[in-house]
Short mmCIF file of C-alpha atoms in Angstrom, two decimals:
data_model
loop_
_atom_site.label_atom_id
_atom_site.label_comp_id
_atom_site.label_asym_id
_atom_site.label_seq_id
_atom_site.Cartn_x
_atom_site.Cartn_y
_atom_site.Cartn_z
CA UNK H 1 56.97 -40.90 78.30
CA UNK H 2 56.00 -43.08 75.61
CA UNK H 3 55.29 -46.00 77.95
CA UNK H 4 52.63 -44.09 80.25
CA UNK H 5 51.23 -43.02 76.72
CA UNK H 6 50.71 -46.11 75.76
CA UNK H 7 49.24 -47.72 78.88
CA UNK H 8 46.79 -44.95 78.74
CA UNK H 9 46.09 -45.82 75.20
CA UNK H 10 45.83 -49.67 76.48
CA UNK H 11 43.71 -48.82 78.61
CA UNK H 12 41.13 -46.93 76.82
CA UNK H 13 40.57 -49.40 74.86
CA UNK H 14 40.52 -52.85 77.16
CA UNK H 15 37.96 -50.31 78.51
CA UNK H 16 35.60 -50.50 75.71
CA UNK H 17 36.82 -54.37 74.95
CA UNK H 18 35.82 -54.97 78.39
CA UNK H 19 32.37 -53.43 77.95
CA UNK H 20 31.74 -55.19 74.79
CA UNK H 21 32.59 -58.59 76.26
CA UNK H 22 30.71 -58.00 79.08
CA UNK H 23 27.64 -57.11 77.16
CA UNK H 24 27.99 -60.80 75.52
CA UNK H 25 29.15 -62.60 78.80
CA UNK H 26 26.37 -61.71 80.69
CA UNK H 27 23.16 -63.26 78.14
CA UNK H 28 25.11 -66.09 78.57
CA UNK H 29 23.36 -69.57 79.74
CA UNK H 30 24.79 -71.11 83.31
CA UNK H 31 25.30 -74.52 82.01
CA UNK H 32 28.35 -73.34 79.85
CA UNK H 33 29.98 -72.28 83.23
CA UNK H 34 33.69 -73.68 82.79
CA UNK H 35 33.36 -75.05 79.54
CA UNK H 36 34.49 -74.48 76.40
CA UNK H 37 30.99 -74.05 74.63
CA UNK H 38 30.66 -70.98 76.84
CA UNK H 39 33.26 -69.34 73.57
CA UNK H 40 31.65 -71.13 71.12
CA UNK H 41 28.23 -69.22 72.15
CA UNK H 42 29.77 -65.46 72.68
CA UNK H 43 32.17 -65.56 68.94
CA UNK H 44 28.43 -65.96 67.64
CA UNK H 45 28.01 -62.49 69.23
CA UNK H 46 29.11 -59.51 67.09
CA UNK H 47 29.98 -57.96 69.43
CA UNK H 48 31.76 -60.11 71.44
CA UNK H 49 34.17 -60.43 68.70
CA UNK H 50 34.08 -56.19 68.44
CA UNK H 51 35.50 -56.28 71.97
CA UNK H 52 38.03 -59.12 70.65
CA UNK H 53 39.18 -56.51 68.16
CA UNK H 54 39.80 -54.04 70.69
CA UNK H 55 41.66 -56.33 72.99
CA UNK H 56 43.88 -56.82 69.71
CA UNK H 57 44.52 -52.95 69.63
CA UNK H 58 45.07 -53.35 72.94
CA UNK H 59 48.00 -55.51 72.64
CA UNK H 60 49.85 -53.42 70.80
CA UNK H 61 49.68 -50.69 72.45
CA UNK H 62 50.28 -52.52 75.32
CA UNK H 63 53.47 -54.20 73.31
CA UNK H 64 55.14 -51.00 72.89
CA UNK H 65 54.42 -50.18 76.44
CA UNK H 66 56.18 -52.59 78.04
CA UNK H 67 59.37 -51.98 75.83
CA UNK H 68 60.00 -48.61 76.63
CA UNK H 69 59.10 -48.83 79.82
CA UNK H 70 59.28 -51.25 83.28
CA UNK H 71 56.10 -53.43 84.31
CA UNK H 72 55.69 -51.99 87.43
CA UNK H 73 54.99 -48.75 86.06
CA UNK H 74 52.88 -50.24 83.25
CA UNK H 75 50.97 -52.59 84.31
CA UNK H 76 49.15 -50.40 87.17
CA UNK H 77 48.37 -47.80 85.12
CA UNK H 78 45.55 -50.00 83.71
CA UNK H 79 43.47 -49.63 86.89
CA UNK H 80 42.50 -46.49 85.04
CA UNK H 81 41.09 -48.90 82.32
CA UNK H 82 38.50 -48.78 84.71
CA UNK H 83 37.07 -44.78 85.04
CA UNK H 84 37.69 -45.42 80.52
CA UNK H 85 35.00 -48.93 81.35
CA UNK H 86 32.56 -46.77 83.58
CA UNK H 87 32.83 -43.80 81.06
CA UNK H 88 32.09 -45.66 78.30
CA UNK H 89 29.45 -47.86 79.53
CA UNK H 90 27.40 -44.85 80.84
CA UNK H 91 27.82 -43.45 77.23
CA UNK H 92 26.02 -46.34 75.84
CA UNK H 93 23.45 -46.21 78.65
CA UNK H 94 22.93 -42.83 77.93
CA UNK H 95 22.58 -42.55 82.12
CA UNK H 96 24.31 -39.65 83.71
CA UNK H 97 26.43 -40.55 86.70
CA UNK H 98 26.14 -39.00 89.88
CA UNK H 99 28.45 -36.78 91.80
CA UNK H 100 29.45 -39.81 94.38
CA UNK H 101 31.14 -41.93 90.45
CA UNK H 102 32.55 -38.60 89.92
CA UNK H 103 34.49 -38.21 93.17
CA UNK H 104 35.31 -42.42 92.83
CA UNK H 105 37.06 -41.54 89.49
CA UNK H 106 39.45 -38.78 91.58
CA UNK H 107 39.99 -40.88 94.13
CA UNK H 108 41.32 -43.74 91.65
CA UNK H 109 43.42 -41.31 89.65
CA UNK H 110 44.99 -39.30 92.20
CA UNK H 111 45.23 -42.56 94.30
CA UNK H 112 47.26 -44.09 91.55
CA UNK H 113 49.66 -41.05 90.50
CA UNK H 114 50.68 -40.55 94.31
CA UNK H 115 51.50 -44.43 94.42
CA UNK H 116 53.55 -44.61 90.97
CA UNK H 117 55.13 -41.35 92.39
CA UNK H 118 55.95 -42.77 95.90
CA UNK H 119 56.88 -46.28 94.19
CA UNK H 120 59.01 -44.52 91.31
CA UNK H 121 59.56 -47.74 89.20
CA UNK H 122 62.38 -48.09 87.41
CA UNK H 123 65.38 -50.07 85.89
CA UNK H 124 65.44 -53.33 85.33
CA UNK H 125 66.49 -56.10 82.90
CA UNK H 126 64.17 -56.92 79.41
CA UNK H 127 64.88 -60.69 79.64
CA UNK H 128 65.35 -63.19 82.53
CA UNK H 129 67.06 -66.67 82.99
CA UNK H 130 65.12 -70.07 82.67
CA UNK H 131 65.69 -70.74 86.18
CA UNK H 132 63.76 -67.30 87.33
CA UNK H 133 61.54 -68.26 84.95
CA UNK H 134 60.85 -71.83 86.12
CA UNK H 135 60.47 -70.64 90.03
CA UNK H 136 58.26 -67.30 89.12
CA UNK H 137 55.75 -70.42 86.44
CA UNK H 138 56.25 -72.69 89.67
CA UNK H 139 54.87 -69.99 92.02
CA UNK H 140 52.28 -69.11 89.61
CA UNK H 141 50.74 -72.28 89.21
CA UNK H 142 50.25 -72.83 92.24
CA UNK H 143 48.82 -69.73 93.12
CA UNK H 144 46.37 -70.36 90.27
CA UNK H 145 45.82 -73.56 91.42
CA UNK H 146 44.08 -72.35 94.83
CA UNK H 147 42.33 -69.52 93.69
CA UNK H 148 40.57 -71.56 91.05
CA UNK H 149 39.58 -74.47 92.86
CA UNK H 150 38.08 -71.75 95.18
CA UNK H 151 36.35 -70.46 92.43
CA UNK H 152 35.37 -73.20 91.23
CA UNK H 153 33.83 -74.81 94.75
CA UNK H 154 31.92 -72.05 94.40
CA UNK H 155 29.34 -69.51 93.47
CA UNK H 156 28.06 -66.38 92.40
CA UNK H 157 29.89 -63.20 93.22
CA UNK H 158 32.42 -65.95 95.25
CA UNK H 159 32.77 -67.40 91.99
CA UNK H 160 33.15 -64.88 90.42
CA UNK H 161 35.97 -62.65 92.35
CA UNK H 162 37.78 -65.77 92.18
CA UNK H 163 38.25 -66.51 88.69
CA UNK H 164 38.34 -62.56 88.17
CA UNK H 165 41.68 -62.86 90.41
CA UNK H 166 42.65 -65.56 88.85
CA UNK H 167 42.37 -63.50 85.62
CA UNK H 168 44.27 -60.71 86.67
CA UNK H 169 47.62 -63.03 87.69
CA UNK H 170 46.82 -64.62 83.57
CA UNK H 171 47.31 -61.23 82.74
CA UNK H 172 50.15 -59.95 84.95
CA UNK H 173 51.96 -62.79 83.59
CA UNK H 174 50.80 -62.46 80.04
CA UNK H 175 52.17 -59.32 80.17
CA UNK H 176 56.15 -59.95 81.75
CA UNK H 177 55.68 -62.86 78.89
CA UNK H 178 55.02 -60.33 76.13
CA UNK H 179 57.86 -57.74 77.71
CA UNK H 180 60.57 -60.46 77.28
CA UNK H 181 59.29 -61.26 73.48
CA UNK H 182 58.98 -58.10 72.33
CA UNK H 183 62.83 -57.71 74.01
CA UNK H 184 64.07 -60.64 71.32
CA UNK H 185 62.64 -57.99 68.62
CA UNK H 186 65.89 -56.16 69.14
CA UNK H 187 68.12 -59.48 68.21
CA UNK H 188 66.02 -60.08 65.13
CA UNK H 189 62.32 -61.50 63.84
CA UNK H 190 63.33 -64.68 63.51
CA UNK H 191 64.75 -64.37 67.15
CA UNK H 192 60.84 -62.97 68.21
CA UNK H 193 59.05 -65.79 66.84
CA UNK H 194 61.34 -68.00 67.95
CA UNK H 195 61.49 -67.02 71.69
CA UNK H 196 59.50 -69.24 73.38
CA UNK H 197 57.76 -66.46 75.30
CA UNK H 198 56.06 -65.39 72.47
CA UNK H 199 54.21 -68.07 72.31
CA UNK H 200 53.49 -68.14 76.23
CA UNK H 201 52.55 -64.90 76.41
CA UNK H 202 49.21 -66.87 73.56
CA UNK H 203 48.73 -69.25 76.11
CA UNK H 204 48.38 -66.79 79.07
CA UNK H 205 46.89 -64.81 77.07
CA UNK H 206 44.07 -66.90 75.64
CA UNK H 207 43.57 -68.61 79.45
CA UNK H 208 43.68 -65.56 81.21
CA UNK H 209 40.78 -64.38 78.69
CA UNK H 210 38.60 -67.54 78.89
CA UNK H 211 38.72 -67.42 83.35
CA UNK H 212 37.35 -63.17 82.72
CA UNK H 213 34.58 -64.74 80.21
CA UNK H 214 33.76 -66.82 83.56
CA UNK H 215 34.07 -64.49 86.09
CA UNK H 216 31.56 -61.81 84.68
CA UNK H 217 29.37 -64.60 83.98
CA UNK H 218 29.38 -66.01 87.76
CA UNK H 219 29.39 -62.70 89.61
CA UNK H 220 28.46 -58.77 89.27
CA UNK H 221 30.95 -56.32 87.90
CA UNK H 222 31.09 -55.30 92.03
CA UNK H 223 33.18 -58.56 92.81
CA UNK H 224 34.93 -59.04 89.61
CA UNK H 225 36.16 -55.87 88.95
CA UNK H 226 38.48 -55.04 92.15
CA UNK H 227 40.48 -57.94 92.05
CA UNK H 228 40.31 -58.17 88.19
CA UNK H 229 41.73 -54.41 88.17
CA UNK H 230 44.37 -54.46 91.85
CA UNK H 231 44.89 -57.76 90.86
CA UNK H 232 46.72 -57.52 87.93
CA UNK H 233 48.57 -53.91 88.88
CA UNK H 234 49.98 -55.61 92.52
CA UNK H 235 50.98 -58.99 90.32
CA UNK H 236 52.63 -57.23 87.51
CA UNK H 237 54.40 -54.52 90.23
CA UNK H 238 55.87 -58.38 91.73
CA UNK H 239 56.58 -59.94 88.58
CA UNK H 240 58.95 -56.97 87.37
CA UNK H 241 60.93 -56.96 90.59
CA UNK H 242 61.12 -60.44 91.05
CA UNK H 243 61.70 -61.14 87.14
CA UNK H 244 63.11 -58.18 85.60
CA UNK H 245 64.74 -56.98 88.94
CA UNK H 246 63.03 -53.65 88.44
CA UNK H 247 63.31 -50.76 91.24
CA UNK H 248 60.37 -49.79 92.52
CA UNK H 249 61.14 -47.39 96.33
CA UNK H 250 59.34 -49.26 99.36
CA UNK H 251 60.99 -47.77 102.47
CA UNK H 252 59.89 -46.04 105.24
CA UNK H 253 56.93 -43.25 104.33
CA UNK H 254 56.94 -44.33 101.10
CA UNK H 255 55.72 -47.36 101.74
CA UNK H 256 52.76 -46.13 104.06
CA UNK H 257 52.14 -43.51 100.85
CA UNK H 258 52.05 -46.44 98.63
CA UNK H 259 49.42 -48.74 101.16
CA UNK H 260 47.04 -45.41 101.65
CA UNK H 261 47.21 -45.21 97.71
CA UNK H 262 46.16 -48.91 97.16
CA UNK H 263 43.76 -48.42 100.08
CA UNK H 264 42.32 -45.32 98.71
CA UNK H 265 42.42 -47.00 94.80
CA UNK H 266 40.13 -50.47 96.07
CA UNK H 267 37.71 -48.27 97.97
CA UNK H 268 37.02 -46.16 94.73
CA UNK H 269 37.39 -49.38 92.63
CA UNK H 270 34.16 -50.88 94.36
CA UNK H 271 31.92 -47.17 94.04
CA UNK H 272 32.75 -47.48 89.97
CA UNK H 273 32.30 -51.14 89.80
CA UNK H 274 29.08 -50.94 91.55
CA UNK H 275 28.28 -47.74 88.71
CA UNK H 276 29.45 -49.78 86.67
CA UNK H 277 26.77 -52.67 87.39
CA UNK H 278 24.09 -50.30 87.50
CA UNK H 279 24.37 -48.98 84.08
CA UNK H 280 24.96 -52.46 82.37
CA UNK H 281 21.39 -53.04 83.73
CA UNK H 282 19.92 -52.01 80.62
CA UNK H 283 16.88 -52.55 79.21
CA UNK H 284 15.82 -53.87 75.67
CA UNK H 285 15.70 -50.58 72.88
CA UNK H 286 16.75 -49.66 69.42
CA UNK H 287 20.36 -49.00 69.48
CA UNK H 288 20.52 -45.24 69.62
CA UNK H 289 21.83 -44.11 65.64
CA UNK H 290 24.11 -41.77 66.84
CA UNK H 291 26.57 -43.97 68.64
CA UNK H 292 29.71 -44.18 66.82
CA UNK H 293 29.84 -46.00 63.83
CA UNK H 294 32.15 -48.85 65.39
CA UNK H 295 30.20 -49.38 68.59
CA UNK H 296 27.02 -49.35 65.86
CA UNK H 297 28.65 -52.02 63.76
CA UNK H 298 29.13 -54.14 66.69
CA UNK H 299 26.03 -53.63 68.39
CA UNK H 300 24.33 -55.32 65.80
CA UNK H 301 21.77 -58.12 66.96
CA UNK H 302 23.19 -61.48 67.63
CA UNK H 303 21.12 -64.20 68.53
CA UNK H 304 18.73 -62.61 71.83
CA UNK H 305 18.36 -59.21 72.14
CA UNK H 306 20.96 -56.56 71.39
CA UNK H 307 22.47 -55.81 74.60
CA UNK H 308 23.60 -52.57 73.56
CA UNK H 309 20.28 -51.23 74.30
CA UNK H 310 20.18 -48.03 76.10
CA UNK H 311 19.14 -47.73 80.32
CA UNK H 312 15.38 -46.99 80.48
CA UNK H 313 14.67 -43.42 81.33
#
């Protein structure tokens, strides 16, 4: 399926982007938290800009995936982003992954496949009425307000997890708006650029990016990545069902299988996030010359030490 292929490509590019953005965000001073100056700080780092470039490529792949498949199918596939992220980070850091981590990769992959097979997302429309959108946006706004408030009033991993969940909700909304905007291309290019969903996609995307950078700065990946990964998948499925009327199997044994799959994915995500956090504990050393040219370019020194320095043996 075209949608599955491009969803996997989206996960791959987002995984690379996550590694690059994390390497820049972890060097940001704590004083820049929750301030636009955080983005001003990050934009001075070439490694962060390379991560943004990967985000753009991922967005194109995501648009194709959403244009050819239901949101409830495409977005959960992005869970594969976490294993991709770990593999890329371990390659850059030259750190060998333990067998336990590989078991976690297998657990997440198999559980995702079983869960999607049981849910079998299908059908649905490519657009929704303003009444449906208004209800969805109101519920989203209330949810975001609660989660962000929790993040503001806490610190450390609790703040990182809260902002990670808020970013997940934002990215799920971004994908839903993007699907509706891309559908306007069937009418005309002018309809695409005049659709409010296109500009809503941009606003939601930038807001989600801001929340994610604050999440990465505040907490460890073990706290941020699971709510980000699972939150995006589950909330996207909710959007697909409620906004576009997509069909998802939730009856009897199938629902039990889906719940068990989600729990298995959660366990795998926690282990993968723990491994990824260990990989990110890099020591400043020289940049390995044999890395791909695009990564060497992204790793060119900005302010401070090179964030892509490998781990000490």
